[in-house]
């Protein structure tokens, strides 16, 4: 069976506390495992190409590593994912400002490269596009929260009209309080909100539907047409394929074990107080949509579930 490789640059912005690393590894393990589990859960037709993920980490904090400009221009990187971090995206640290500047340059000069951010990644991407990031006066969100989806969030994340909430792990107090300004004439969209956090994720659509990935186009310059079959080897483009940028404030890559271990570790450091700890431990075991959100990220990169003759997703879709 022929295969298609999707290349993802993982911009690593932190290392989890040692107890998490001891149990589950660092982000160089957690994020690839998350994406591989999501990939394995996506039902595919026998005739669709096998998909392989090439995920390479870049240390953007200590080594200031980024994908090579020549490789980006040649279409060798399809996406970048910015990880979570215990740091704050509003700080004027050299690596923080450098990361924000690089992300903005990436969007301007290599627009076919998809940009994805998780938690801190969501916040630093907002900053890169001149958005605000600040400490949330309403306090922490820790554990699984129900995010009330906007109509745009339902559309681009593939939630049915009756599915009004996305369930996702949270570990944060910093927030993006409002949408960044428009980029190249296109407005950012808010995917959803909670009582404590109004902007739970950002979506930035392309001017036209489903442009190809850089690896398909042979470059990273914008191409305003859809090459559905050859680009995705799928049954048709999902709405997420039309996004240049997708971020979530929550942590789809986390599960109960990771979150409870984080809570214990940060409580010992004094970073999380008793009431916040108790609330987080209560919420940590709740069902969440992590694997489903992982599948949305993959659909943004052309990996879509098989569909029936009527065009709907076949049985056996990605569960939570």
Coordinates of C-alpha atoms in Angstrom, one line a residue:
X1 CA 0.0 0.0 0.0
X2 CA 1.4 3.4 -0.9
X3 CA 2.0 5.8 2.0
X4 CA 2.0 9.6 2.5
X5 CA 4.3 11.2 5.1
X6 CA 3.1 14.4 7.0
X7 CA 6.0 16.3 8.5
X8 CA 5.3 18.2 11.7
X9 CA 7.8 20.5 13.5
X10 CA 7.1 20.3 17.3
X11 CA 8.2 23.6 18.9
X12 CA 8.9 22.5 22.4
X13 CA 8.4 25.3 24.9
X14 CA 9.0 23.5 28.2
X15 CA 9.6 20.3 30.0
X16 CA 6.9 18.9 32.3
X17 CA 7.7 18.5 36.1
X18 CA 9.9 15.5 36.9
X19 CA 7.0 13.3 38.3
X20 CA 5.2 13.6 34.9
X21 CA 8.4 12.8 33.0
X22 CA 9.0 9.8 35.2
X23 CA 5.5 8.4 34.5
X24 CA 4.8 9.5 30.9
X25 CA 7.9 11.1 29.4
X26 CA 8.5 14.7 28.3
X27 CA 6.8 16.5 25.5
X28 CA 9.0 14.8 23.0
X29 CA 7.1 11.6 24.0
X30 CA 3.7 13.0 25.0
X31 CA 2.8 14.9 21.8
X32 CA 3.9 12.2 19.3
X33 CA 2.0 9.6 21.4
X34 CA -1.1 11.8 21.4
X35 CA -1.0 12.2 17.6
X36 CA -0.2 8.6 16.9
X37 CA -3.1 7.4 19.0
X38 CA -5.4 9.8 17.2
X39 CA -4.1 8.6 13.9
X40 CA -4.7 4.9 14.8
X41 CA -8.3 5.7 15.7
X42 CA -9.2 7.4 12.4
X43 CA -11.1 4.8 10.3
X44 CA -9.8 4.8 6.7
X45 CA -10.8 3.2 3.4
X46 CA -8.6 0.3 2.2
X47 CA -7.9 2.4 -0.9
X48 CA -6.6 5.4 1.0
X49 CA -2.9 5.8 1.3
X50 CA -1.3 4.8 4.6
X51 CA -0.4 7.9 6.6
X52 CA 2.9 8.2 8.4
X53 CA 3.7 11.1 10.8
X54 CA 7.2 12.5 10.8
X55 CA 7.5 14.6 14.0
X56 CA 10.7 16.4 14.8
X57 CA 11.2 18.4 18.0
X58 CA 12.8 21.9 18.1
X59 CA 14.0 23.4 21.4
X60 CA 12.8 26.9 21.1
X61 CA 13.7 27.9 24.7
X62 CA 17.3 26.9 25.3
X63 CA 18.6 26.3 21.8
X64 CA 16.3 28.7 19.9
X65 CA 15.9 26.0 17.2
X66 CA 13.4 26.4 14.3
X67 CA 12.8 24.7 11.0
X68 CA 15.3 25.7 8.3
X69 CA 14.1 28.5 6.0
X70 CA 15.1 26.5 2.9
X71 CA 13.3 23.4 4.0
X72 CA 10.2 25.5 4.7
X73 CA 10.3 27.1 1.2
X74 CA 10.8 23.7 -0.4
X75 CA 7.6 22.3 1.3
X76 CA 9.4 19.9 3.6
X77 CA 7.3 21.0 6.7
X78 CA 3.6 20.7 6.6
X79 CA 2.8 22.0 10.1
X80 CA 4.2 23.4 13.3
X81 CA 2.7 22.6 16.7
X82 CA 3.6 24.8 19.7
X83 CA 3.5 22.9 23.0
X84 CA 2.3 24.0 26.4
X85 CA 4.6 25.6 28.9
X86 CA 4.6 26.8 32.5
X87 CA 5.9 30.1 31.3
X88 CA 3.7 33.1 30.4
X89 CA 3.4 34.2 26.8
X90 CA 3.1 37.9 27.8
X91 CA 6.6 38.0 29.3
X92 CA 9.3 39.9 27.4
X93 CA 11.9 37.0 27.6
X94 CA 14.3 36.7 24.6
X95 CA 13.0 33.3 23.6
X96 CA 9.4 34.3 24.1
X97 CA 9.6 37.4 21.8
X98 CA 11.7 35.4 19.4
X99 CA 9.2 32.6 19.1
X100 CA 6.3 35.1 18.6
X101 CA 8.3 36.9 15.9
X102 CA 9.2 33.6 14.1
X103 CA 5.5 32.5 14.1
X104 CA 4.4 35.7 12.6
X105 CA 7.1 35.5 9.9
X106 CA 6.1 31.9 9.2
X107 CA 2.5 32.9 8.6
X108 CA 3.5 35.7 6.3
X109 CA 6.2 34.0 4.3
X110 CA 5.2 30.3 4.3
X111 CA 1.4 30.5 4.4
X112 CA 0.7 26.9 3.4
X113 CA 2.4 25.7 6.6
X114 CA -0.4 25.0 9.2
X115 CA 0.1 26.6 12.6
X116 CA -1.3 24.7 15.6
X117 CA -1.0 25.8 19.3
X118 CA -1.9 24.1 22.6
X119 CA -2.4 26.0 25.8
X120 CA 0.8 28.2 25.9
X121 CA 1.0 27.6 22.2
X122 CA -2.5 29.1 21.9
X123 CA -1.4 32.1 23.8
X124 CA 1.9 32.8 22.1
X125 CA 0.3 32.4 18.7
X126 CA -2.3 35.1 19.8
X127 CA 0.6 37.3 20.8
X128 CA 2.3 36.7 17.4
X129 CA -0.7 38.1 15.7
X130 CA -0.8 41.2 18.0
X131 CA -3.3 39.7 20.4
X132 CA -3.3 40.2 24.2
X133 CA -2.3 37.6 26.8
X134 CA -2.8 38.2 30.5
X135 CA -3.3 36.6 33.9
X136 CA -6.9 35.5 34.5
X137 CA -8.5 37.4 37.4
X138 CA -11.1 34.6 37.6
X139 CA -8.4 32.1 38.5
X140 CA -7.3 28.7 37.3
X141 CA -9.0 26.1 35.1
X142 CA -7.7 22.7 36.0
X143 CA -9.2 19.3 34.9
X144 CA -11.9 18.7 32.3
X145 CA -14.1 21.6 31.4
X146 CA -17.0 21.8 29.1
X147 CA -16.3 24.4 26.4
X148 CA -19.4 25.9 24.9
X149 CA -18.7 25.9 21.2
X150 CA -19.5 28.7 18.9
X151 CA -21.1 27.9 15.5
X152 CA -17.7 28.3 14.0
X153 CA -16.2 26.0 16.5
X154 CA -18.8 23.4 15.8
X155 CA -18.1 23.7 12.1
X156 CA -14.3 23.7 12.0
X157 CA -13.9 21.1 14.8
X158 CA -16.5 18.8 13.2
X159 CA -19.1 18.8 16.0
X160 CA -22.7 18.2 15.0
X161 CA -25.3 21.0 15.7
X162 CA -26.6 19.0 18.7
X163 CA -23.1 18.8 20.2
X164 CA -22.8 22.1 21.9
X165 CA -19.8 21.4 24.1
X166 CA -16.2 20.2 23.7
X167 CA -14.8 18.4 26.8
X168 CA -11.1 19.1 27.3
X169 CA -8.4 19.0 30.0
X170 CA -7.3 22.4 31.2
X171 CA -4.2 23.4 33.2
X172 CA -3.9 27.2 33.0
X173 CA -4.4 30.6 34.5
X174 CA -3.2 32.8 31.7
X175 CA -5.7 33.6 29.0
X176 CA -6.3 35.3 25.6
X177 CA -9.1 37.8 26.6
X178 CA -10.2 38.7 23.1
X179 CA -9.5 37.9 19.5
X180 CA -6.4 39.2 17.8
X181 CA -6.9 41.7 15.0
X182 CA -7.6 40.4 11.4
X183 CA -4.6 39.0 9.5
X184 CA -4.3 39.8 5.8
X185 CA -7.9 40.9 5.8
X186 CA -9.2 37.7 7.4
X187 CA -10.8 37.7 10.9
X188 CA -9.8 35.3 13.6
X189 CA -12.7 33.1 14.9
X190 CA -13.3 32.1 18.5
X191 CA -14.0 28.3 18.8
X192 CA -15.7 28.4 22.2
X193 CA -15.8 29.7 25.8
X194 CA -16.2 28.8 29.4
X195 CA -17.4 30.9 32.3
X196 CA -13.7 31.7 33.2
X197 CA -12.2 32.0 29.8
X198 CA -14.0 33.7 26.9
X199 CA -11.6 32.6 24.1
X200 CA -10.9 28.9 24.3
X201 CA -9.3 28.6 20.9
X202 CA -8.6 30.4 17.7
X203 CA -9.3 29.5 14.1
X204 CA -7.9 31.5 11.1
X205 CA -9.4 30.4 7.7
X206 CA -7.7 30.6 4.4
X207 CA -9.2 32.9 1.8
X208 CA -10.2 29.9 -0.2
X209 CA -11.2 26.3 0.8
X210 CA -8.6 23.6 1.5
X211 CA -5.3 24.7 -0.2
X212 CA -2.8 21.9 -0.4
X213 CA -0.2 21.0 2.1
X214 CA 3.4 22.2 1.4
X215 CA 4.6 18.6 0.8
X216 CA 1.9 18.2 -1.9
X217 CA 2.4 21.7 -3.5
X218 CA 6.2 21.3 -3.4
X219 CA 6.5 24.7 -1.6
X220 CA 5.1 26.8 1.1
X221 CA 3.8 29.7 -0.9
X222 CA 0.0 30.1 -0.9
X223 CA -1.9 28.3 -3.7
X224 CA -5.6 29.3 -4.0
X225 CA -7.1 26.1 -5.2
X226 CA -8.2 22.7 -3.8
X227 CA -6.5 19.5 -4.9
X228 CA -8.7 17.3 -2.7
X229 CA -7.9 13.8 -3.9
X230 CA -4.1 14.0 -4.4
X231 CA -3.6 16.3 -1.4
X232 CA -5.5 14.3 1.2
X233 CA -6.1 10.9 -0.3
X234 CA -9.4 11.1 1.6
X235 CA -13.1 11.1 0.9
X236 CA -13.3 14.9 0.8
X237 CA -12.0 17.9 2.7
X238 CA -13.1 18.4 6.3
X239 CA -13.7 22.1 7.3
X240 CA -10.5 22.0 9.4
X241 CA -8.5 21.6 6.1
X242 CA -9.4 25.2 5.3
X243 CA -7.6 26.6 8.4
X244 CA -4.2 28.2 8.4
X245 CA -4.2 28.5 12.2
X246 CA -5.9 26.4 14.9
X247 CA -5.3 26.7 18.6
X248 CA -6.9 25.4 21.8
X249 CA -6.5 26.8 25.3
X250 CA -6.9 23.3 26.7
X251 CA -4.7 20.2 26.6
X252 CA -6.1 17.5 24.3
X253 CA -2.8 15.6 24.7
X254 CA -3.3 15.2 28.5
X255 CA -5.3 12.5 30.3
X256 CA -6.2 11.9 33.9
X257 CA -2.9 10.5 35.0
X258 CA -0.9 13.4 33.5
X259 CA -3.2 16.0 35.0
X260 CA -3.3 14.5 38.5
X261 CA 0.4 14.1 38.5
X262 CA 0.8 17.7 37.4
X263 CA -1.6 18.9 40.1
X264 CA 0.4 17.0 42.8
X265 CA 3.7 18.3 41.5
X266 CA 2.6 22.0 41.2
X267 CA 0.9 21.8 44.6
X268 CA 4.2 20.8 46.2
X269 CA 5.8 23.7 44.4
X270 CA 3.2 26.1 45.9
X271 CA 1.9 27.0 42.4
X272 CA -1.6 25.6 43.0
X273 CA -3.6 26.3 46.2
X274 CA -5.8 23.8 48.1
X275 CA -9.2 24.8 46.6
X276 CA -7.8 24.8 43.0
X277 CA -6.1 21.4 43.7
X278 CA -9.3 19.9 45.0
X279 CA -11.3 21.2 42.1
X280 CA -8.7 19.9 39.6
X281 CA -8.7 16.5 41.2
X282 CA -12.5 16.4 41.0
X283 CA -12.5 17.2 37.3
X284 CA -9.5 15.2 36.2
X285 CA -11.3 11.8 35.9
X286 CA -14.2 13.3 33.7
X287 CA -14.6 12.1 30.1
X288 CA -12.8 14.2 27.6
X289 CA -12.5 14.7 23.8
X290 CA -8.7 14.5 23.6
X291 CA -8.5 11.8 20.9
X292 CA -11.2 13.5 18.9
X293 CA -9.4 16.8 19.0
X294 CA -6.3 15.0 17.9
X295 CA -8.2 13.7 14.9
X296 CA -9.3 17.3 14.1
X297 CA -5.7 18.4 14.0
X298 CA -4.9 15.5 11.7
X299 CA -7.9 16.4 9.5
X300 CA -6.5 19.9 9.2
X301 CA -3.5 18.1 7.6
X302 CA -5.6 16.0 5.3
X303 CA -6.1 12.8 7.3
X304 CA -9.9 12.3 7.3
X305 CA -12.1 9.4 8.2
X306 CA -13.8 7.3 5.6
X307 CA -17.3 8.3 4.6
X308 CA -20.4 6.6 3.4
X309 CA -21.7 7.0 -0.2
X310 CA -23.9 9.7 1.2
X311 CA -20.8 11.7 2.3
X312 CA -21.3 11.2 6.1
X313 CA -18.7 9.7 8.4
X314 CA -18.9 6.0 8.5
X315 CA -19.5 4.1 11.8
X316 CA -16.3 3.6 13.9
X317 CA -15.3 7.2 14.0
X318 CA -13.0 8.6 16.6
X319 CA -14.2 8.3 20.1
X320 CA -13.2 10.2 23.2

